[in-house]
mmCIF file of C-alpha atoms in Angstrom:
data_model
loop_
_atom_site.group_PDB
_atom_site.id
_atom_site.type_symbol
_atom_site.label_atom_id
_atom_site.label_comp_id
_atom_site.label_asym_id
_atom_site.label_seq_id
_atom_site.Cartn_x
_atom_site.Cartn_y
_atom_site.Cartn_z
ATOM 1 C CA MET A 1 103.810 201.850 141.885
ATOM 2 C CA THR A 2 107.526 200.135 141.870
ATOM 3 C CA HIS A 3 107.999 200.550 145.041
ATOM 4 C CA HIS A 4 104.770 198.926 146.050
ATOM 5 C CA THR A 5 104.647 196.089 143.372
ATOM 6 C CA ARG A 6 108.271 195.343 144.121
ATOM 7 C CA HIS A 7 107.570 195.331 147.708
ATOM 8 C CA THR A 8 104.506 193.337 146.434
ATOM 9 C CA HIS A 9 107.065 189.985 145.302
ATOM 10 C CA HIS A 10 109.203 190.415 148.476
ATOM 11 C CA THR A 11 105.868 189.597 151.241
ATOM 12 C CA GLY A 12 103.503 187.555 148.863
ATOM 13 C CA GLN A 13 100.273 186.703 147.605
ATOM 14 C CA ARG A 14 98.541 188.362 150.966
ATOM 15 C CA THR A 15 100.223 191.500 149.338
ATOM 16 C CA ALA A 16 99.391 190.403 145.603
ATOM 17 C CA ARG A 17 95.904 190.232 146.874
ATOM 18 C CA ARG A 18 95.615 193.455 149.255
ATOM 19 C CA LEU A 19 97.487 195.861 146.206
ATOM 20 C CA THR A 20 95.109 193.965 143.182
ATOM 21 C CA LEU A 21 91.888 195.017 145.553
ATOM 22 C CA GLY A 22 92.954 198.476 145.366
ATOM 23 C CA LEU A 23 92.809 198.386 142.417
ATOM 24 C CA LEU A 24 89.985 197.596 141.439
ATOM 25 C CA PHE A 25 88.480 199.262 144.610
ATOM 26 C CA ALA A 26 89.962 202.688 142.844
ATOM 27 C CA ALA A 27 87.799 201.496 140.091
ATOM 28 C CA ALA A 28 85.192 200.901 142.847
ATOM 29 C CA VAL A 29 85.386 204.556 143.614
ATOM 30 C CA GLY A 30 86.429 205.968 140.226
ATOM 31 C CA ALA A 31 82.948 204.165 138.749
ATOM 32 C CA GLY A 32 80.807 205.361 141.856
ATOM 33 C CA LEU A 33 80.829 208.601 141.993
ATOM 34 C CA PRO A 34 81.473 211.997 139.984
ATOM 35 C CA ALA A 35 84.267 213.546 139.798
ATOM 36 C CA GLY A 36 85.226 214.940 142.536
ATOM 37 C CA ALA A 37 82.939 214.268 145.320
ATOM 38 C CA GLN A 38 85.236 211.187 145.860
ATOM 39 C CA ALA A 39 84.447 210.803 149.781
ATOM 40 C CA GLN A 40 87.637 210.879 152.388
ATOM 41 C CA ALA A 41 88.365 207.958 154.554
ATOM 42 C CA SER A 42 87.458 208.007 157.747
ATOM 43 C CA LYS A 43 89.479 208.446 161.416
ATOM 44 C CA GLU A 44 86.729 207.084 162.738
ATOM 45 C CA VAL A 45 84.038 204.128 162.516
ATOM 46 C CA ARG A 46 80.524 204.776 164.067
ATOM 47 C CA ILE A 47 79.415 201.053 163.942
ATOM 48 C CA GLY A 48 75.598 200.149 164.819
ATOM 49 C CA TYR A 49 75.183 196.947 167.254
ATOM 50 C CA GLN A 50 72.262 195.241 168.517
ATOM 51 C CA LYS A 51 72.355 193.313 172.202
ATOM 52 C CA TYR A 52 73.726 189.933 170.546
ATOM 53 C CA GLY A 53 76.118 188.843 167.652
ATOM 54 C CA THR A 54 79.139 188.816 167.352
ATOM 55 C CA LEU A 55 79.909 192.928 167.062
ATOM 56 C CA THR A 56 78.560 192.871 171.536
ATOM 57 C CA LEU A 57 81.428 190.435 171.749
ATOM 58 C CA LEU A 58 84.293 192.119 169.958
ATOM 59 C CA LYS A 59 82.514 195.865 171.768
ATOM 60 C CA GLY A 60 83.477 194.135 175.020
ATOM 61 C CA ARG A 61 86.969 192.813 174.351
ATOM 62 C CA ALA A 62 87.525 196.012 173.320
ATOM 63 C CA THR A 63 91.120 193.799 170.632
ATOM 64 C CA LEU A 64 88.810 196.292 167.338
ATOM 65 C CA GLU A 65 89.825 199.808 168.874
ATOM 66 C CA ALA A 66 93.391 198.017 169.697
ATOM 67 C CA ARG A 67 94.033 197.635 166.024
ATOM 68 C CA LEU A 68 92.461 200.780 164.921
ATOM 69 C CA ALA A 69 94.355 202.543 167.200
ATOM 70 C CA GLN A 70 97.805 201.610 165.106
ATOM 71 C CA LYS A 71 96.087 203.411 162.700
ATOM 72 C CA GLY A 72 94.996 206.713 163.631
ATOM 73 C CA ILE A 73 90.923 205.120 163.876
ATOM 74 C CA THR A 74 88.788 205.531 166.474
ATOM 75 C CA VAL A 75 85.827 204.082 167.154
ATOM 76 C CA LYS A 76 82.704 205.087 168.171
ATOM 77 C CA TRP A 77 79.514 202.139 168.956
ATOM 78 C CA THR A 78 75.575 203.187 169.372
ATOM 79 C CA GLU A 79 73.731 200.605 171.032
ATOM 80 C CA PHE A 80 70.022 200.081 168.785
ATOM 81 C CA PRO A 81 66.633 198.071 170.327
ATOM 82 C CA ALA A 82 66.690 196.414 166.651
ATOM 83 C CA GLY A 83 67.735 196.260 163.467
ATOM 84 C CA PRO A 84 65.023 198.007 161.390
ATOM 85 C CA VAL A 85 66.012 201.359 163.059
ATOM 86 C CA LEU A 86 69.803 200.289 163.118
ATOM 87 C CA LEU A 87 69.330 201.097 158.770
ATOM 88 C CA GLU A 88 67.704 204.377 159.173
ATOM 89 C CA GLY A 89 70.802 205.159 161.031
ATOM 90 C CA LEU A 90 72.812 203.996 158.412
ATOM 91 C CA ASN A 91 70.488 205.988 155.914
ATOM 92 C CA VAL A 92 71.101 209.123 157.343
ATOM 93 C CA GLY A 93 74.823 208.771 158.265
ATOM 94 C CA SER A 94 74.895 208.454 161.926
ATOM 95 C CA ILE A 95 76.726 205.138 161.615
ATOM 96 C CA ASP A 96 78.654 203.516 159.191
ATOM 97 C CA PHE A 97 79.038 199.996 160.047
ATOM 98 C CA GLY A 98 75.883 197.321 161.808
ATOM 99 C CA THR A 99 75.192 194.243 161.943
ATOM 100 C CA VAL A 100 71.069 193.111 161.647
ATOM 101 C CA GLY A 101 69.115 190.435 160.802
ATOM 102 C CA GLU A 102 67.888 188.856 157.196
ATOM 103 C CA ALA A 103 64.734 191.242 157.230
ATOM 104 C CA PRO A 104 66.562 194.536 157.823
ATOM 105 C CA PRO A 105 68.352 195.054 155.009
ATOM 106 C CA ILE A 106 65.007 194.536 152.428
ATOM 107 C CA PHE A 107 62.887 196.767 153.878
ATOM 108 C CA ALA A 108 65.929 199.528 154.421
ATOM 109 C CA GLN A 109 67.180 198.138 150.202
ATOM 110 C CA ALA A 110 63.556 198.970 148.697
ATOM 111 C CA ALA A 111 63.618 202.728 151.445
ATOM 112 C CA GLY A 112 66.216 203.367 148.566
ATOM 113 C CA ALA A 113 68.883 202.804 151.509
ATOM 114 C CA ASN A 114 72.237 203.366 149.851
ATOM 115 C CA LEU A 115 73.870 200.432 151.718
ATOM 116 C CA VAL A 116 76.015 197.356 150.668
ATOM 117 C CA TYR A 117 76.017 194.199 152.435
ATOM 118 C CA VAL A 118 79.650 193.474 153.901
ATOM 119 C CA GLY A 119 80.047 189.480 154.928
ATOM 120 C CA ASN A 120 77.758 187.334 157.027
ATOM 121 C CA GLU A 121 76.988 184.743 159.940
ATOM 122 C CA PRO A 122 76.327 181.003 158.570
ATOM 123 C CA PRO A 123 72.171 180.275 158.988
ATOM 124 C CA SER A 124 71.898 180.540 163.713
ATOM 125 C CA PRO A 125 67.597 179.404 163.173
ATOM 126 C CA ALA A 126 66.748 178.564 166.903
ATOM 127 C CA THR A 127 68.231 182.274 167.863
ATOM 128 C CA GLU A 128 64.770 183.235 166.556
ATOM 129 C CA ALA A 129 61.211 181.983 167.477
ATOM 130 C CA ILE A 130 57.688 182.248 168.047
ATOM 131 C CA VAL A 131 56.601 181.981 171.964
ATOM 132 C CA VAL A 132 53.397 181.794 173.991
ATOM 133 C CA PRO A 133 53.050 181.984 177.704
ATOM 134 C CA LYS A 134 53.284 179.071 179.192
ATOM 135 C CA ASP A 135 49.614 179.022 180.227
ATOM 136 C CA SER A 136 48.092 179.443 176.400
ATOM 137 C CA ALA A 137 45.968 177.606 174.960
ATOM 138 C CA ILE A 138 47.509 177.830 171.972
ATOM 139 C CA ARG A 139 49.179 174.131 171.185
ATOM 140 C CA SER A 140 50.225 174.287 167.020
ATOM 141 C CA LEU A 141 50.839 177.384 164.874
ATOM 142 C CA ALA A 142 47.396 176.490 163.207
ATOM 143 C CA ASP A 143 46.062 177.723 166.773
ATOM 144 C CA LEU A 144 47.345 181.940 165.365
ATOM 145 C CA LYS A 145 44.843 181.458 163.083
ATOM 146 C CA GLY A 146 43.035 185.035 164.142
ATOM 147 C CA LYS A 147 45.345 185.159 167.072
ATOM 148 C CA LYS A 148 47.575 188.860 168.131
ATOM 149 C CA ILE A 149 50.773 188.184 167.157
ATOM 150 C CA ALA A 150 53.625 190.613 168.605
ATOM 151 C CA LEU A 151 56.429 191.353 165.875
ATOM 152 C CA ASN A 152 59.802 194.236 166.403
ATOM 153 C CA LYS A 153 58.414 195.305 161.744
ATOM 154 C CA GLY A 154 60.988 194.225 158.910
ATOM 155 C CA SER A 155 63.116 192.737 161.283
ATOM 156 C CA ASN A 156 64.252 189.308 160.832
ATOM 157 C CA VAL A 157 61.246 187.628 163.369
ATOM 158 C CA HIS A 158 58.571 189.268 160.204
ATOM 159 C CA TYR A 159 60.172 186.605 157.787
ATOM 160 C CA LEU A 160 59.338 184.001 160.752
ATOM 161 C CA LEU A 161 56.226 184.389 161.362
ATOM 162 C CA VAL A 162 54.999 184.970 157.595
ATOM 163 C CA LYS A 163 57.358 180.863 156.375
ATOM 164 C CA ALA A 164 55.749 179.540 160.169
ATOM 165 C CA LEU A 165 51.610 180.886 158.667
ATOM 166 C CA GLU A 166 53.001 179.906 155.239
ATOM 167 C CA LYS A 167 53.062 175.620 156.989
ATOM 168 C CA ALA A 168 50.222 176.247 158.761
ATOM 169 C CA GLY A 169 48.219 177.496 156.145
ATOM 170 C CA ILE A 170 47.349 180.448 156.997
ATOM 171 C CA ASP A 171 47.153 183.161 155.435
ATOM 172 C CA TYR A 172 49.102 186.038 156.423
ATOM 173 C CA HIS A 173 46.660 188.567 156.637
ATOM 174 C CA ASP A 174 44.285 186.100 158.833
ATOM 175 C CA VAL A 175 46.278 187.075 162.143
ATOM 176 C CA GLN A 176 47.024 190.469 163.586
ATOM 177 C CA THR A 177 50.447 191.855 164.037
ATOM 178 C CA ILE A 178 50.920 194.093 166.583
ATOM 179 C CA PHE A 179 53.896 195.551 165.113
ATOM 180 C CA LEU A 180 55.905 197.061 168.473
ATOM 181 C CA PRO A 181 60.017 196.591 169.401
ATOM 182 C CA PRO A 182 60.630 194.143 171.901
ATOM 183 C CA ALA A 183 60.170 196.347 175.328
ATOM 184 C CA ASP A 184 57.280 197.616 174.360
ATOM 185 C CA ALA A 185 56.578 193.457 173.071
ATOM 186 C CA ARG A 186 57.386 191.578 176.289
ATOM 187 C CA ALA A 187 55.377 194.355 178.319
ATOM 188 C CA SER A 188 52.653 193.739 176.154
ATOM 189 C CA PHE A 189 53.704 190.034 176.307
ATOM 190 C CA GLU A 190 53.361 190.139 180.110
ATOM 191 C CA ARG A 191 49.272 191.704 180.437
ATOM 192 C CA GLY A 192 48.078 188.911 178.038
ATOM 193 C CA ALA A 193 47.099 191.873 175.564
ATOM 194 C CA VAL A 194 48.434 189.219 172.019
ATOM 195 C CA ASP A 195 48.791 185.736 171.877
ATOM 196 C CA ALA A 196 52.281 185.295 170.971
ATOM 197 C CA TRP A 197 55.344 187.791 170.306
ATOM 198 C CA ALA A 198 57.750 186.398 167.509
ATOM 199 C CA ILE A 199 61.585 187.634 168.783
ATOM 200 C CA TRP A 200 64.662 186.710 168.261
ATOM 201 C CA ASP A 201 68.048 186.098 171.590
ATOM 202 C CA PRO A 202 68.172 187.670 174.080
ATOM 203 C CA PHE A 203 65.309 188.635 174.255
ATOM 204 C CA LEU A 204 64.386 185.388 173.791
ATOM 205 C CA ALA A 205 65.859 183.692 175.199
ATOM 206 C CA ALA A 206 65.233 185.733 178.542
ATOM 207 C CA ALA A 207 61.139 185.431 178.060
ATOM 208 C CA GLU A 208 61.560 181.499 178.984
ATOM 209 C CA LYS A 209 63.891 181.891 182.092
ATOM 210 C CA GLN A 210 61.798 184.543 183.238
ATOM 211 C CA LEU A 211 58.012 184.241 182.195
ATOM 212 C CA GLY A 212 59.131 180.538 181.404
ATOM 213 C CA ALA A 213 56.936 181.399 178.020
ATOM 214 C CA ARG A 214 56.656 178.514 175.378
ATOM 215 C CA VAL A 215 58.480 177.758 172.643
ATOM 216 C CA LEU A 216 55.745 177.188 169.623
ATOM 217 C CA ALA A 217 57.716 177.225 166.791
ATOM 218 C CA ASP A 218 62.031 178.337 166.038
ATOM 219 C CA GLY A 219 63.012 178.829 162.763
ATOM 220 C CA LYS A 220 64.753 175.401 161.835
ATOM 221 C CA GLY A 221 63.404 174.850 159.018
ATOM 222 C CA LEU A 222 61.626 177.532 158.761
ATOM 223 C CA VAL A 223 64.804 179.486 157.793
ATOM 224 C CA ALA A 224 68.297 180.776 157.967
ATOM 225 C CA ASN A 225 68.129 183.313 159.890
ATOM 226 C CA HIS A 226 71.652 184.851 159.132
ATOM 227 C CA GLN A 227 72.948 187.775 160.730
ATOM 228 C CA PHE A 228 74.372 190.088 158.625
ATOM 229 C CA TYR A 229 76.876 192.921 158.215
ATOM 230 C CA LEU A 230 76.779 196.412 156.302
ATOM 231 C CA ALA A 231 77.828 199.426 155.932
ATOM 232 C CA ALA A 232 76.585 203.012 153.991
ATOM 233 C CA ARG A 233 77.876 203.196 150.452
ATOM 234 C CA PRO A 234 80.184 205.973 150.758
ATOM 235 C CA TYR A 235 81.800 204.758 153.714
ATOM 236 C CA ALA A 236 82.327 201.555 152.267
ATOM 237 C CA GLN A 237 84.214 203.217 149.361
ATOM 238 C CA ALA A 238 85.578 205.323 151.459
ATOM 239 C CA ASN A 239 87.126 203.271 153.119
ATOM 240 C CA GLN A 240 87.459 199.665 152.219
ATOM 241 C CA GLU A 241 91.006 198.977 154.240
ATOM 242 C CA THR A 242 89.150 199.823 157.568
ATOM 243 C CA LEU A 243 86.303 197.625 157.004
ATOM 244 C CA ARG A 244 88.656 194.869 156.583
ATOM 245 C CA ILE A 245 89.971 194.791 159.530
ATOM 246 C CA VAL A 246 86.336 195.389 161.094
ATOM 247 C CA LEU A 247 86.046 192.454 158.895
ATOM 248 C CA ASP A 248 88.563 190.424 160.134
ATOM 249 C CA GLU A 249 88.442 190.987 164.150
ATOM 250 C CA VAL A 250 84.665 189.971 163.492
ATOM 251 C CA ALA A 251 86.115 186.684 162.098
ATOM 252 C CA LYS A 252 89.102 186.689 165.309
ATOM 253 C CA VAL A 253 86.082 187.107 167.885
ATOM 254 C CA ASP A 254 84.018 184.301 166.078
ATOM 255 C CA ASP A 255 86.782 181.921 166.071
ATOM 256 C CA TRP A 256 87.528 182.902 170.044
ATOM 257 C CA GLY A 257 84.442 181.983 170.791
ATOM 258 C CA ARG A 258 82.906 179.708 169.482
ATOM 259 C CA LYS A 259 86.136 178.024 172.009
ATOM 260 C CA ASN A 260 84.761 179.306 174.714
ATOM 261 C CA PRO A 261 81.457 179.660 175.761
ATOM 262 C CA LYS A 262 81.607 180.760 179.263
ATOM 263 C CA GLU A 263 83.777 184.249 178.693
ATOM 264 C CA VAL A 264 81.075 184.772 175.538
ATOM 265 C CA SER A 265 78.504 184.906 178.597
ATOM 266 C CA ALA A 266 79.770 187.008 180.773
ATOM 267 C CA ILE A 267 80.809 189.179 177.686
ATOM 268 C CA LEU A 268 77.495 189.619 176.907
ATOM 269 C CA SER A 269 75.845 188.889 179.935
ATOM 270 C CA LYS A 270 78.278 192.090 181.182
ATOM 271 C CA GLN A 271 77.554 194.064 178.342
ATOM 272 C CA THR A 272 73.302 193.381 178.224
ATOM 273 C CA GLY A 273 73.384 193.711 181.535
ATOM 274 C CA LEU A 274 71.161 190.353 180.910
ATOM 275 C CA GLU A 275 71.187 187.544 183.691
ATOM 276 C CA PRO A 276 74.472 184.662 183.590
ATOM 277 C CA ALA A 277 71.243 182.286 182.746
ATOM 278 C CA VAL A 278 69.700 184.359 179.825
ATOM 279 C CA VAL A 279 73.103 184.658 178.057
ATOM 280 C CA GLU A 280 73.976 181.218 178.431
ATOM 281 C CA LEU A 281 70.920 179.486 176.603
ATOM 282 C CA ALA A 282 70.562 182.325 174.399
ATOM 283 C CA ALA A 283 74.422 181.980 173.195
ATOM 284 C CA SER A 284 74.223 177.837 173.301
ATOM 285 C CA ARG A 285 72.642 178.916 170.351
ATOM 286 C CA TYR A 286 75.077 181.419 168.480
ATOM 287 C CA SER A 287 76.661 180.739 165.475
ATOM 288 C CA TYR A 288 80.687 182.091 164.529
ATOM 289 C CA GLY A 289 82.098 182.198 161.239
ATOM 290 C CA VAL A 290 81.842 184.774 158.889
ATOM 291 C CA LYS A 291 81.720 185.479 155.673
ATOM 292 C CA PRO A 292 81.700 186.856 152.279
ATOM 293 C CA VAL A 293 78.182 187.037 151.031
ATOM 294 C CA SER A 294 77.621 184.322 149.012
ATOM 295 C CA ALA A 295 75.690 184.266 145.528
ATOM 296 C CA GLU A 296 73.088 181.798 147.217
ATOM 297 C CA VAL A 297 72.811 183.659 150.209
ATOM 298 C CA VAL A 298 72.277 187.209 148.160
ATOM 299 C CA VAL A 299 69.810 184.456 146.008
ATOM 300 C CA GLU A 300 68.124 183.582 149.215
ATOM 301 C CA GLN A 301 67.754 186.834 150.969
ATOM 302 C CA GLN A 302 65.980 188.113 147.196
ATOM 303 C CA LYS A 303 63.028 184.874 148.108
ATOM 304 C CA ILE A 304 62.517 187.054 151.003
ATOM 305 C CA ALA A 305 61.726 190.469 149.250
ATOM 306 C CA ASP A 306 60.252 188.551 146.822
ATOM 307 C CA VAL A 307 57.848 186.842 149.247
ATOM 308 C CA PHE A 308 57.747 190.484 150.647
ATOM 309 C CA ALA A 309 57.083 192.265 147.670
ATOM 310 C CA ARG A 310 54.205 189.928 147.276
ATOM 311 C CA LEU A 311 52.835 190.526 150.737
ATOM 312 C CA LYS A 312 52.636 194.467 149.879
ATOM 313 C CA LEU A 313 55.392 194.662 153.598
ATOM 314 C CA ILE A 314 57.511 196.452 150.421
ATOM 315 C CA PRO A 315 56.038 199.133 148.785
ATOM 316 C CA LYS A 316 57.882 197.772 145.469
ATOM 317 C CA THR A 317 60.017 194.882 144.151
ATOM 318 C CA ILE A 318 63.888 195.119 144.657
ATOM 319 C CA VAL A 319 67.085 194.053 143.506
ATOM 320 C CA VAL A 320 69.397 191.811 146.591
ATOM 321 C CA LYS A 321 72.368 192.130 144.183
ATOM 322 C CA ASP A 322 72.682 195.877 143.797
ATOM 323 C CA ALA A 323 73.567 196.143 147.464
ATOM 324 C CA GLN A 324 76.434 193.639 147.284
ATOM 325 C CA LEU A 325 80.059 195.277 147.844
ATOM 326 C CA PRO A 326 81.556 197.014 144.169
ATOM 327 C CA PHE A 327 84.993 195.284 145.482
ATOM 328 C CA LYS A 328 85.977 192.933 147.282
ATOM 329 C CA LEU A 329 86.933 192.632 150.749
#
C-alpha cells in the first residue's frame, strides 16, 4: 500500500482518484457480498448490443478489443432484437453489460433483476416515434382511440405510447396494444394488421425510407429517451476496472462519432446490414456524450416507473435508486 500511495503522488490526481475508487470499490464489494462469496475478476466481458447506438459503433471499430487485450481480457458480443430480452440475458447471466432504452431497466428491476445502471447517453427523443401507413386516415394522436398499435412490450416506446396517449387525452386502455418484437411488428404493419406502430431507430428509419411510413409523433416534447448502459451487479462489483475501460472506450467512440457522421453511417450499415440511406437517417438523430447516471436522470426514471406501476404494467412499485452503482467509475 505504501508503494501505491507513493506512486500516486508522482502520477497526479488521476491515479489518486483511481486509488480512492479502488478503496470505495473494496468497501462496496465487502458490503455487497457475504464473506467468501466475492466474485472473481473475469477474463472475458460479454456485451449485449442492439441494432443502434454507440455499442454497435464500438463493435465495428474494435478499439475495445485492442485495449482489453493488453490486460488479457477478451470481448464477446451478442446481438439482441430489443432491450427487454437483452436485460433477460443480463439477469440469467449470459451477458455482463449492455445498452437499452428507458423502459427495459424498469421492467427488469420490477421483475427482480440484479442489475445496476452504469451510465447514459444524452436524451434523443427523435430516435423513436409512432408511425402510421402513408395512406392512413389517422392524422393525429387523438385518432388512435380504439386502434391497434404494435410495440415491443417493455421497451422505450412503451413509455412513448403512454405519454402520447396522455397528451391526446386517451386512456391507455382505450387502444389495443399488440405486443410484438420489431421484425414481427413490421410484418404486421406492412400487411395492415395494425393501425400504428411505436418503434425506434434504425427500424423507424427503415419504415420511413422503405415503406413510406408517416410519423404521427416522435418523442420530442413527450419523452427524454435516454440510452442506458447497464451491468449485472455481481459483474460490476468484481470488474470495476474493466467497466471503467469499457465506458472510457464508449466515450471515445462517442466523441469520434459526433465528428464523423459519414464514417458512422458506413460502420452501422456494415454492422446492421441496413442500406446506407436508412442508416444515415437514423444516425442523424443520434445523441452522443456518455456520462454517469445523475440524480436528475434517476428522478426521470422514477417517474417512468411510477407511471408503469399506476397502469399495472409492472407488478409493483420500485425504487430506481436501488439500481445505482454503489461506487463511482
